[in-house]
Amino acid sequence: MFDFPCLPPEQHTTAPHGLSDLLSGGCLEPALRLLPPLADLLGESQSSNWPIFPNMNFDQILSAVGGFGKYQKILYIWICLPQILLAFHMMGNRTERVPCGHGWVYSKETFQSTTVSEWDLVCNKAGLNSLSSSIYMFGLLVGSVVFGAMADRYGRRFILLLSIALQTVFGVAVAFAPNFHVYVILRFVVGTTISGVIINAFVLGTEWTCTKRRMLAGIITDYAFGLGYMLLAGVAYLIRDWRKLQLAISAPGFLLIFYIWVLPHSARWLLANDRREEAIALLRKAALVNGRVLPPTVQVEKILVGGKQSHSAVDLVRTPQMRKRAIILFYIWFVNVLVYYGLSLGVSRLGTNLYLTQFVFGLVEIPARSLVLLVLPCSRRLSQSGFLAVGGLACLLMLAVPADYPNFLTGLAMVGKFGITASFAVIYVYTAEIFPTVLRQTGIGVSCMFARMGGVLAPTINMLDNQSPTTPLVIFGTCPLVGAVLALALPETADRPLPDTVEEAENWDMRLPPNKENPEMSEDISQSASSTEEQELRHLASQA
């Protein structure tokens, strides 16, 4: 193939250690033997038997097969569809009350039948409705712990399929609940499955997506949730009976049975659990769909030799800087969910058209998350603080608006929902960047637990409206403002390399930011050619 001269063997004094040694020794043949695998990396060869550089990690392999190609885009269609169904289960009830001393009547202007009217959850039993919402939110907390741990053991795909199946079955069963107690228990189970879907759909998507696109890919699923939020308003407008509505929002889950055949495993999880052949088959399929070439099998089998980390949740608060940042992040997660669901569940108190308000509450999530995509590259810290401040101030300003101005109240509530929704989108990215690699999944898991605590308290705080209408708004307003101030104490992570160890995270302020004048390192497989010799080999391969 090539006709290069080579010095006789007796003139070789030492074994070559790199390309420069090979060239200086006068023999190009050993170097040329390395060109085929390099050409393979560049997509110029279809061979899968050549060895490649030993320092490639999974992200580089993923970039080689296409980090966000057609395969990933199809995958995100599958993980977004269940997100639409999740929003359907966030329903609010509203009834017209009269003094209990004279009995009560139910208005059928908005709903023909609700859980409140069917089981008389008024007067001395009025708190049971909010209690049922709190128990539902507690199900979200339990689900995040149970299904999160199960996913690490049994895989994201299996637990996602299981969560969808359980959500469908128990969601339909809710429509036939014979009494309030059974209704609450079934809703609790539905809540646990919702966490199972959210966590595993998000993780499955991000583990198939290259680093550069993970922020965008994560927000795509949030768009789907907002779409479901809006669709709920239309479905509830058409179906005014709560049992029929529950059936209508749950039964479509049976249509997702085809997920058994189309939803893939996480190749990263398979490799971590020594199921290498399955991972290789999936990576090869992804490469085929994306029109790319899978790197050699021999290298894929070496990706995760490093084994599992021995760190625990205690390491999140073991060192001073990590402890400070972890506590702040836990609080911000708690506040985000507290106010997000506090405003969402309190939509019926605004005094306007419930269906229209529900629709706009879902619609406002689209521009909120779109704005995040624009401002997040500039600053994580200021974005987090600013959006929290917007959400908190809007809630406090609602205190100054008389109750007979429902449109102004609704407008401010929308602004508050806008700020908190945007803050929610930021905190996912910010948390993943602040926690080091060895504790990233653990940190996000603990953060979600604090978030669900906020979800449990949100209905209870809304229940205080009966005694003091200003109390919920004071809480929903001041808590985000405190979070906005605390967020300023977090480090800026925009355009900064992610910490991999606790030591790097602890010494964050001492680490120098990258030179912005230098071009960004490509997300392609060229990351594997980090040494001078490998770069020279790449050049020779391209010339060949």
Coordinates of C-alpha atoms in Angstrom, one line a residue:
M1 CA 0.0 0.0 0.0
F2 CA 2.8 2.4 0.9
D3 CA 6.4 2.3 -0.3
F4 CA 8.5 3.9 2.5
P5 CA 12.2 3.1 3.1
C6 CA 13.1 1.4 6.4
L7 CA 16.6 1.2 8.0
P8 CA 18.1 -2.2 8.5
P9 CA 17.3 -3.7 11.9
E10 CA 21.0 -3.5 13.0
Q11 CA 20.8 0.3 12.8
H12 CA 17.9 0.4 15.4
T13 CA 19.5 1.1 18.7
T14 CA 16.4 1.4 20.9
A15 CA 12.8 0.5 20.7
P16 CA 10.7 3.4 19.5
H17 CA 8.5 5.0 22.1
G18 CA 6.4 7.3 20.0
L19 CA 6.0 8.7 16.5
S20 CA 9.0 11.0 16.8
D21 CA 11.2 8.0 17.7
L22 CA 9.8 6.0 14.9
L23 CA 10.6 8.7 12.4
S24 CA 14.0 9.5 13.8
G25 CA 14.8 5.8 13.6
G26 CA 14.1 5.9 9.9
C27 CA 11.4 3.3 9.9
L28 CA 7.8 4.3 9.1
E29 CA 6.3 0.8 8.9
P30 CA 5.5 0.5 12.6
A31 CA 3.8 3.9 12.5
L32 CA 1.8 2.9 9.4
R33 CA 0.6 -0.1 11.2
L34 CA -1.2 2.3 13.5
L35 CA -2.9 4.2 10.7
P36 CA -5.8 1.7 10.0
P37 CA -7.3 2.0 13.6
L38 CA -6.9 5.8 13.4
A39 CA -8.6 5.9 10.1
D40 CA -11.3 3.7 11.7
L41 CA -11.8 6.5 14.3
L42 CA -12.1 9.0 11.6
G43 CA -14.8 7.0 9.8
E44 CA -12.6 5.9 7.0
S45 CA -12.6 2.2 7.7
Q46 CA -15.2 -0.4 8.6
S47 CA -12.9 -2.8 10.4
S48 CA -13.8 -3.8 13.9
N49 CA -10.7 -5.9 14.6
W50 CA -8.0 -3.2 14.9
P51 CA -6.8 -2.0 18.3
I52 CA -7.2 1.7 19.3
F53 CA -5.9 4.0 21.9
P54 CA -6.2 2.6 25.4
N55 CA -7.4 5.9 27.1
M56 CA -10.8 6.2 25.6
N57 CA -13.8 6.5 28.0
F58 CA -17.4 5.9 27.4
D59 CA -18.2 9.5 26.4
Q60 CA -15.6 9.2 23.7
I61 CA -17.0 5.9 22.5
L62 CA -20.5 7.6 22.5
S63 CA -19.1 10.5 20.4
A64 CA -17.7 8.0 17.9
V65 CA -21.1 6.4 17.3
G66 CA -22.9 9.8 17.4
G67 CA -23.5 11.6 20.6
F68 CA -26.8 13.1 19.6
G69 CA -27.7 11.6 16.3
K70 CA -30.9 10.0 14.9
Y71 CA -30.7 7.2 17.4
Q72 CA -30.8 9.6 20.4
K73 CA -33.5 11.7 18.8
I74 CA -35.8 8.7 18.4
L75 CA -35.0 7.7 21.9
Y76 CA -36.1 11.1 23.2
I77 CA -39.4 10.6 21.5
W78 CA -39.9 7.4 23.5
I79 CA -39.0 9.0 26.8
C80 CA -41.0 12.2 26.2
L81 CA -44.3 10.4 25.6
P82 CA -44.6 9.2 29.2
Q83 CA -43.7 12.7 30.5
I84 CA -47.0 14.0 28.9
L85 CA -49.0 11.4 30.8
L86 CA -47.2 12.4 34.1
A87 CA -48.7 15.9 34.1
F88 CA -52.2 14.4 33.7
H89 CA -52.1 13.2 37.3
M90 CA -51.6 16.7 38.7
M91 CA -55.3 17.6 39.1
G92 CA -56.9 20.2 41.3
N93 CA -60.5 20.2 42.8
R94 CA -62.6 23.3 43.4
T95 CA -65.9 23.5 45.2
E96 CA -68.2 26.4 46.2
R97 CA -68.6 26.4 50.0
V98 CA -71.3 27.7 52.3
P99 CA -71.1 28.0 56.1
C100 CA -71.2 24.5 57.6
G101 CA -73.8 25.5 60.2
H102 CA -76.4 25.6 57.4
G103 CA -75.3 22.6 55.5
W104 CA -73.6 22.8 52.1
V105 CA -74.2 22.6 48.4
Y106 CA -71.9 21.8 45.5
S107 CA -71.7 23.8 42.3
K108 CA -71.7 21.8 39.1
E109 CA -70.7 24.8 37.0
T110 CA -67.0 23.6 36.8
F111 CA -67.2 19.9 37.6
Q112 CA -70.1 17.5 37.6
S113 CA -68.4 15.3 40.2
T114 CA -65.2 15.6 42.2
T115 CA -63.6 13.6 45.0
V116 CA -64.7 16.4 47.3
S117 CA -68.4 16.2 46.4
E118 CA -68.5 12.4 46.3
W119 CA -67.0 11.9 49.7
D120 CA -68.0 15.2 51.3
L121 CA -64.5 16.5 52.0
V122 CA -65.8 19.8 53.5
C123 CA -66.3 21.4 56.9
N124 CA -64.5 19.2 59.4
K125 CA -63.2 16.9 56.7
A126 CA -62.0 19.7 54.4
G127 CA -58.4 19.0 55.3
L128 CA -58.6 15.5 54.0
N129 CA -58.4 16.7 50.4
S130 CA -55.1 18.5 51.0
L131 CA -53.9 15.5 53.1
S132 CA -54.5 13.2 50.1
S133 CA -52.3 15.6 48.0
S134 CA -49.6 15.4 50.6
I135 CA -49.7 11.6 50.6
Y136 CA -49.5 11.6 46.9
M137 CA -46.4 13.8 47.1
F138 CA -45.0 11.5 49.7
G139 CA -45.4 8.8 47.2
L140 CA -43.1 10.8 44.9
L141 CA -40.5 10.9 47.6
V142 CA -40.7 7.1 48.3
G143 CA -40.6 6.4 44.5
S144 CA -37.5 8.4 44.0
V145 CA -35.7 6.4 46.7
V146 CA -37.1 2.9 45.8
F147 CA -37.1 3.1 42.0
G148 CA -33.8 5.0 42.0
A149 CA -32.1 2.2 43.9
M150 CA -33.8 -0.5 41.8
A151 CA -32.7 1.1 38.6
D152 CA -29.0 0.9 39.7
R153 CA -29.5 -2.8 40.3
Y154 CA -31.9 -3.9 37.5
G155 CA -31.4 -1.3 34.9
R156 CA -33.0 2.0 33.8
R157 CA -35.0 0.3 31.0
F158 CA -36.6 -2.4 33.2
I159 CA -37.6 0.0 36.0
L160 CA -38.9 2.6 33.4
L161 CA -41.1 -0.1 31.8
L162 CA -42.2 -1.3 35.3
S163 CA -43.1 2.2 36.4
I164 CA -45.1 2.9 33.3
A165 CA -47.0 -0.4 33.7
L166 CA -47.8 0.2 37.4
Q167 CA -48.8 3.8 36.8
T168 CA -51.2 2.7 34.1
V169 CA -52.8 -0.2 36.2
F170 CA -53.0 1.7 39.5
G171 CA -54.1 4.9 37.6
V172 CA -57.0 3.1 36.1
A173 CA -57.8 1.5 39.5
V174 CA -58.1 5.0 41.1
A175 CA -61.1 5.6 38.8
F176 CA -62.9 2.7 40.5
A177 CA -61.9 3.4 44.2
P178 CA -64.9 2.5 46.4
N179 CA -64.0 4.9 49.2
F180 CA -61.7 7.7 50.1
H181 CA -59.1 5.6 51.9
V182 CA -58.6 3.3 49.0
Y183 CA -58.4 6.3 46.7
V184 CA -55.6 7.8 48.8
I185 CA -53.7 4.5 48.8
L186 CA -53.9 4.1 45.1
R187 CA -52.9 7.7 44.5
F188 CA -49.9 7.1 46.7
V189 CA -48.8 4.2 44.5
V190 CA -49.3 6.3 41.4
G191 CA -47.1 8.9 42.9
T192 CA -44.3 6.4 43.5
T193 CA -44.5 5.3 39.8
I194 CA -44.3 8.9 38.6
S195 CA -40.9 9.3 40.3
G196 CA -39.8 6.0 38.7
V197 CA -40.7 7.4 35.2
I198 CA -39.1 10.8 35.8
I199 CA -35.8 9.6 37.2
N200 CA -35.2 6.8 34.8
A201 CA -36.4 8.5 31.7
F202 CA -34.0 11.4 32.5
V203 CA -31.1 9.2 33.3
L204 CA -31.6 6.9 30.3
G205 CA -31.7 9.9 28.0
T206 CA -28.7 11.6 29.4
E207 CA -26.6 8.4 29.5
W208 CA -27.2 8.1 25.7
T209 CA -26.4 11.7 25.0
C210 CA -23.0 13.4 24.6
T211 CA -21.8 15.8 27.2
K212 CA -22.3 18.9 25.1
R213 CA -26.0 18.2 24.4
R214 CA -27.1 17.0 27.8
M215 CA -28.4 20.3 28.9
L216 CA -30.6 20.6 25.8
A217 CA -31.7 17.0 25.9
G218 CA -32.8 17.3 29.6
I219 CA -35.0 20.3 28.9
I220 CA -36.7 18.5 26.0
T221 CA -38.4 16.2 28.5
D222 CA -39.5 19.2 30.5
Y223 CA -41.2 20.6 27.4
A224 CA -43.1 17.3 27.2
F225 CA -44.3 17.7 30.8
G226 CA -45.5 21.3 30.0
L227 CA -47.4 20.0 27.0
G228 CA -49.1 17.4 29.2
Y229 CA -50.0 20.2 31.6
M230 CA -51.7 22.1 28.9
L231 CA -53.5 19.1 27.5
L232 CA -54.9 18.3 30.9
A233 CA -56.9 21.6 30.8
G234 CA -58.5 20.5 27.5
V235 CA -59.3 17.0 28.7
A236 CA -60.7 18.2 32.0
Y237 CA -62.9 20.7 30.2
L238 CA -64.4 18.0 28.0
I239 CA -64.7 15.4 30.8
R240 CA -66.3 16.9 34.0
D241 CA -66.7 13.7 36.0
W242 CA -63.6 12.9 38.0
R243 CA -63.9 9.1 37.6
K244 CA -64.2 9.3 33.8
L245 CA -61.4 11.9 33.8
Q246 CA -59.1 9.6 35.8
L247 CA -59.8 6.8 33.4
A248 CA -59.2 9.0 30.4
I249 CA -55.8 10.2 31.6
S250 CA -54.6 6.7 32.8
A251 CA -55.8 4.3 30.1
P252 CA -53.5 5.7 27.4
G253 CA -50.6 4.1 29.2
F254 CA -51.7 0.8 27.8
L255 CA -50.8 2.1 24.4
L256 CA -47.1 2.2 25.5
I257 CA -46.9 -1.6 25.6
F258 CA -44.8 -1.4 22.4
Y259 CA -42.0 0.1 24.5
I260 CA -41.0 -3.5 25.4
W261 CA -39.6 -3.7 21.8
V262 CA -38.3 -0.2 21.1
L263 CA -36.9 1.1 24.4
P264 CA -33.2 0.3 24.7
H265 CA -31.1 -0.4 27.8
S266 CA -28.4 2.1 28.9
A267 CA -25.2 1.0 27.3
R268 CA -23.3 2.7 30.1
W269 CA -25.2 0.7 32.7
L270 CA -24.7 -2.5 30.9
L271 CA -21.0 -2.0 30.8
A272 CA -20.9 -1.0 34.5
N273 CA -22.6 -4.3 35.2
D274 CA -20.3 -6.4 33.0
R275 CA -22.9 -7.1 30.4
R276 CA -20.4 -6.2 27.6
E277 CA -21.9 -8.2 24.7
E278 CA -25.3 -6.5 25.1
A279 CA -23.6 -3.1 25.4
I280 CA -21.5 -3.7 22.2
A281 CA -24.6 -4.8 20.3
L282 CA -26.5 -1.6 21.4
L283 CA -23.6 0.7 20.5
R284 CA -23.2 -1.0 17.1
K285 CA -26.9 -0.5 16.5
A286 CA -26.7 3.2 17.5
A287 CA -23.7 3.6 15.2
L288 CA -25.6 2.1 12.3
V289 CA -28.7 4.3 12.8
N290 CA -26.5 7.4 13.1
G291 CA -24.4 6.5 10.1
R292 CA -21.2 6.1 12.1
V293 CA -18.7 3.4 12.8
L294 CA -18.4 1.6 16.1
P295 CA -14.9 1.6 17.5
P296 CA -13.2 -1.8 17.9
T297 CA -14.8 -4.3 20.2
V298 CA -11.5 -4.9 22.0
Q299 CA -11.5 -1.3 23.3
V300 CA -15.2 -1.2 24.2
E301 CA -14.6 -4.1 26.5
K302 CA -12.0 -2.0 28.5
I303 CA -14.1 1.1 29.1
L304 CA -15.2 0.6 32.7
V305 CA -12.4 -1.4 34.1
G306 CA -12.1 1.2 36.9
G307 CA -14.9 -0.3 38.8
K308 CA -17.5 1.3 41.1
Q309 CA -16.8 4.2 43.4
S310 CA -16.7 3.7 47.1
H311 CA -18.1 7.1 48.0
S312 CA -21.3 7.5 50.0
A313 CA -23.8 10.3 50.7
V314 CA -21.8 11.2 53.8
D315 CA -19.0 12.5 51.6
L316 CA -21.4 15.3 50.4
V317 CA -21.1 17.0 53.8
R318 CA -17.7 15.6 55.0
T319 CA -15.6 18.6 53.9
P320 CA -16.3 22.3 54.5
Q321 CA -16.8 23.6 51.0
M322 CA -18.7 20.6 49.8
R323 CA -20.9 20.8 52.9
K324 CA -21.8 24.4 52.3
R325 CA -22.6 23.9 48.7
A326 CA -24.6 20.7 49.4
I327 CA -26.8 22.4 52.0
I328 CA -27.5 25.3 49.7
L329 CA -28.4 23.1 46.8
F330 CA -30.6 20.9 49.0
Y331 CA -32.5 24.0 50.2
I332 CA -32.9 25.3 46.6
W333 CA -34.3 22.0 45.5
F334 CA -36.7 22.0 48.4
V335 CA -37.8 25.6 47.6
N336 CA -38.3 25.0 43.9
V337 CA -40.6 22.1 44.4
L338 CA -42.4 23.7 47.3
V339 CA -43.3 26.8 45.3
Y340 CA -43.8 25.0 42.0
Y341 CA -46.4 22.7 43.3
G342 CA -47.7 25.3 45.8
L343 CA -48.6 27.6 42.9
S344 CA -49.8 24.7 40.7
L345 CA -52.1 23.2 43.3
G346 CA -53.4 26.6 44.3
V347 CA -54.6 27.5 40.9
S348 CA -58.2 27.0 41.9
R349 CA -58.0 29.9 44.4
L350 CA -57.2 32.6 41.8
G351 CA -60.9 33.2 41.0
T352 CA -60.6 32.9 37.2
N353 CA -61.5 30.3 34.7
L354 CA -59.9 27.1 36.1
Y355 CA -59.4 25.5 32.7
L356 CA -57.9 28.6 31.1
T357 CA -55.6 29.1 34.1
Q358 CA -54.5 25.5 34.0
F359 CA -53.6 25.8 30.3
V360 CA -51.7 29.0 30.8
F361 CA -49.8 27.6 33.7
G362 CA -48.6 24.8 31.4
L363 CA -47.9 27.2 28.5
V364 CA -45.7 29.5 30.7
E365 CA -43.3 26.6 31.1
I366 CA -42.3 26.7 27.4
P367 CA -40.8 30.2 27.3
A368 CA -39.4 29.7 30.8
R369 CA -37.3 26.8 29.8
S370 CA -36.4 28.4 26.5
L371 CA -35.1 31.4 28.3
V372 CA -32.9 29.1 30.4
L373 CA -31.2 27.8 27.2
L374 CA -30.3 31.4 26.3
V375 CA -29.0 32.7 29.7
L376 CA -27.5 29.5 31.2
P377 CA -24.3 29.6 29.1
C378 CA -23.5 33.0 30.5
S379 CA -23.8 32.3 34.2
R380 CA -25.3 29.4 36.3
R381 CA -25.1 31.3 39.6
L382 CA -26.7 34.5 38.5
S383 CA -29.4 32.6 36.5
Q384 CA -30.2 30.5 39.5
S385 CA -30.4 33.5 41.9
G386 CA -32.3 35.7 39.4
F387 CA -35.0 33.2 38.6
L388 CA -35.6 32.5 42.3
A389 CA -35.9 36.2 43.0
V390 CA -38.4 36.6 40.2
G391 CA -40.5 33.7 41.6
G392 CA -40.4 35.0 45.2
L393 CA -41.1 38.6 44.4
A394 CA -44.1 37.7 42.2
C395 CA -45.6 35.8 45.1
L396 CA -45.1 38.6 47.6
L397 CA -46.6 41.2 45.2
M398 CA -49.8 39.1 45.1
L399 CA -50.3 40.2 48.7
A400 CA -50.8 43.8 47.6
V401 CA -53.5 42.9 45.0
P402 CA -57.1 42.9 46.3
A403 CA -59.0 39.7 45.9
D404 CA -61.5 41.4 43.6
Y405 CA -58.8 41.7 40.9
P406 CA -58.4 38.1 39.9
N407 CA -56.8 38.8 36.6
F408 CA -54.0 40.7 38.3
L409 CA -53.6 37.9 40.8
T410 CA -53.4 35.3 38.0
G411 CA -50.9 37.4 36.0
L412 CA -48.6 37.6 39.1
A413 CA -49.0 33.9 39.7
M414 CA -47.9 33.3 36.1
V415 CA -44.8 35.4 36.6
G416 CA -44.1 33.4 39.8
K417 CA -44.6 30.1 38.0
F418 CA -42.3 31.4 35.2
G419 CA -39.5 32.2 37.6
I420 CA -39.8 29.0 39.6
T421 CA -40.0 26.9 36.4
A422 CA -36.9 28.5 35.0
S423 CA -35.1 28.0 38.4
F424 CA -36.1 24.4 38.4
A425 CA -34.5 23.9 35.0
V426 CA -31.3 25.6 36.1
I427 CA -30.9 23.6 39.3
Y428 CA -30.8 20.3 37.5
V429 CA -27.8 21.4 35.4
Y430 CA -26.2 23.4 38.3
T431 CA -26.3 20.5 40.7
A432 CA -24.7 18.1 38.2
E433 CA -21.9 20.5 37.6
I434 CA -21.1 21.4 41.3
F435 CA -21.0 17.8 42.6
P436 CA -17.9 15.9 41.6
T437 CA -18.1 12.9 39.3
V438 CA -17.6 10.5 42.1
L439 CA -20.6 11.9 44.0
R440 CA -22.7 13.3 41.1
Q441 CA -25.5 10.7 41.1
T442 CA -25.5 10.4 44.8
G443 CA -25.8 14.2 45.2
I444 CA -28.7 14.4 42.7
G445 CA -30.5 11.6 44.4
V446 CA -30.3 13.2 47.9
S447 CA -31.3 16.5 46.3
C448 CA -34.4 14.9 44.9
M449 CA -35.3 13.6 48.4
F450 CA -35.3 17.2 49.7
A451 CA -37.3 18.3 46.7
R452 CA -40.0 15.8 47.4
M453 CA -40.2 17.0 51.0
G454 CA -41.2 20.4 49.5
G455 CA -43.8 18.6 47.5
V456 CA -45.2 17.0 50.6
L457 CA -45.5 20.3 52.4
A458 CA -47.0 22.3 49.5
P459 CA -50.6 21.0 49.9
T460 CA -50.4 21.5 53.6
I461 CA -49.3 25.1 53.3
N462 CA -52.1 25.7 50.7
M463 CA -54.5 24.4 53.3
L464 CA -53.6 27.3 55.6
D465 CA -55.4 29.6 53.1
N466 CA -58.7 28.8 54.9
Q467 CA -57.4 30.4 58.2
S468 CA -55.0 33.0 56.8
P469 CA -55.1 33.7 53.0
T470 CA -51.8 35.6 53.2
T471 CA -49.7 32.9 54.9
P472 CA -49.2 30.6 51.9
L473 CA -48.1 33.6 49.7
V474 CA -45.7 34.8 52.4
I475 CA -44.1 31.4 52.6
F476 CA -44.0 31.0 48.8
G477 CA -42.5 34.4 48.5
T478 CA -39.9 34.6 51.2
C479 CA -38.4 31.1 50.8
P480 CA -37.3 31.7 47.1
L481 CA -35.8 35.1 48.1
V482 CA -33.7 33.4 50.8
G483 CA -32.6 30.8 48.2
A484 CA -31.7 33.6 45.7
V485 CA -29.3 35.1 48.3
L486 CA -27.8 31.7 49.2
A487 CA -27.3 30.9 45.5
L488 CA -24.8 33.7 45.3
A489 CA -22.5 31.8 47.6
L490 CA -22.2 28.9 45.1
P491 CA -19.3 28.8 42.7
E492 CA -19.7 29.7 39.0
T493 CA -19.6 26.6 36.8
A494 CA -20.1 28.1 33.3
D495 CA -17.1 27.5 31.1
R496 CA -15.4 25.6 33.9
P497 CA -14.1 22.0 33.8
L498 CA -16.2 19.7 35.9
P499 CA -14.7 18.4 39.1
D500 CA -14.1 14.7 39.2
T501 CA -13.0 14.2 42.8
V502 CA -14.0 15.6 46.2
E503 CA -10.5 17.3 46.4
E504 CA -11.1 19.1 43.1
A505 CA -14.5 20.2 44.2
E506 CA -13.2 21.4 47.6
N507 CA -10.4 23.4 45.9
W508 CA -12.8 24.8 43.2
D509 CA -11.8 28.5 43.9
M510 CA -8.1 27.6 43.4
R511 CA -8.7 26.1 39.9
L512 CA -8.1 28.3 37.0
P513 CA -10.8 28.7 34.4
P514 CA -10.0 27.6 30.9
N515 CA -8.6 30.1 28.4
K516 CA -11.6 31.3 26.5
E517 CA -9.5 32.2 23.5
N518 CA -8.6 28.6 23.0
P519 CA -11.1 26.6 20.9
E520 CA -13.4 24.2 22.6
M521 CA -12.3 20.6 22.7
S522 CA -14.3 18.7 20.2
E523 CA -16.9 16.3 21.5
D524 CA -15.9 14.0 18.7
I525 CA -13.6 11.0 19.2
S526 CA -10.6 13.2 18.6
Q527 CA -10.5 13.6 22.4
S528 CA -8.7 10.3 22.4
A529 CA -5.7 11.8 20.6
S530 CA -4.5 13.8 23.5
S531 CA -0.8 13.1 23.2
T532 CA 1.6 14.6 20.6
E533 CA 2.3 11.3 19.1
E534 CA -1.4 10.5 18.6
Q535 CA -2.1 13.9 17.1
E536 CA 0.7 13.3 14.6
L537 CA -0.7 9.9 13.8
R538 CA -4.1 11.5 13.1
H539 CA -2.4 13.9 10.7
L540 CA -0.7 11.1 8.8
A541 CA -3.9 9.1 8.6
S542 CA -5.8 12.1 7.2
Q543 CA -3.1 12.5 4.6
A544 CA -3.2 8.9 3.7

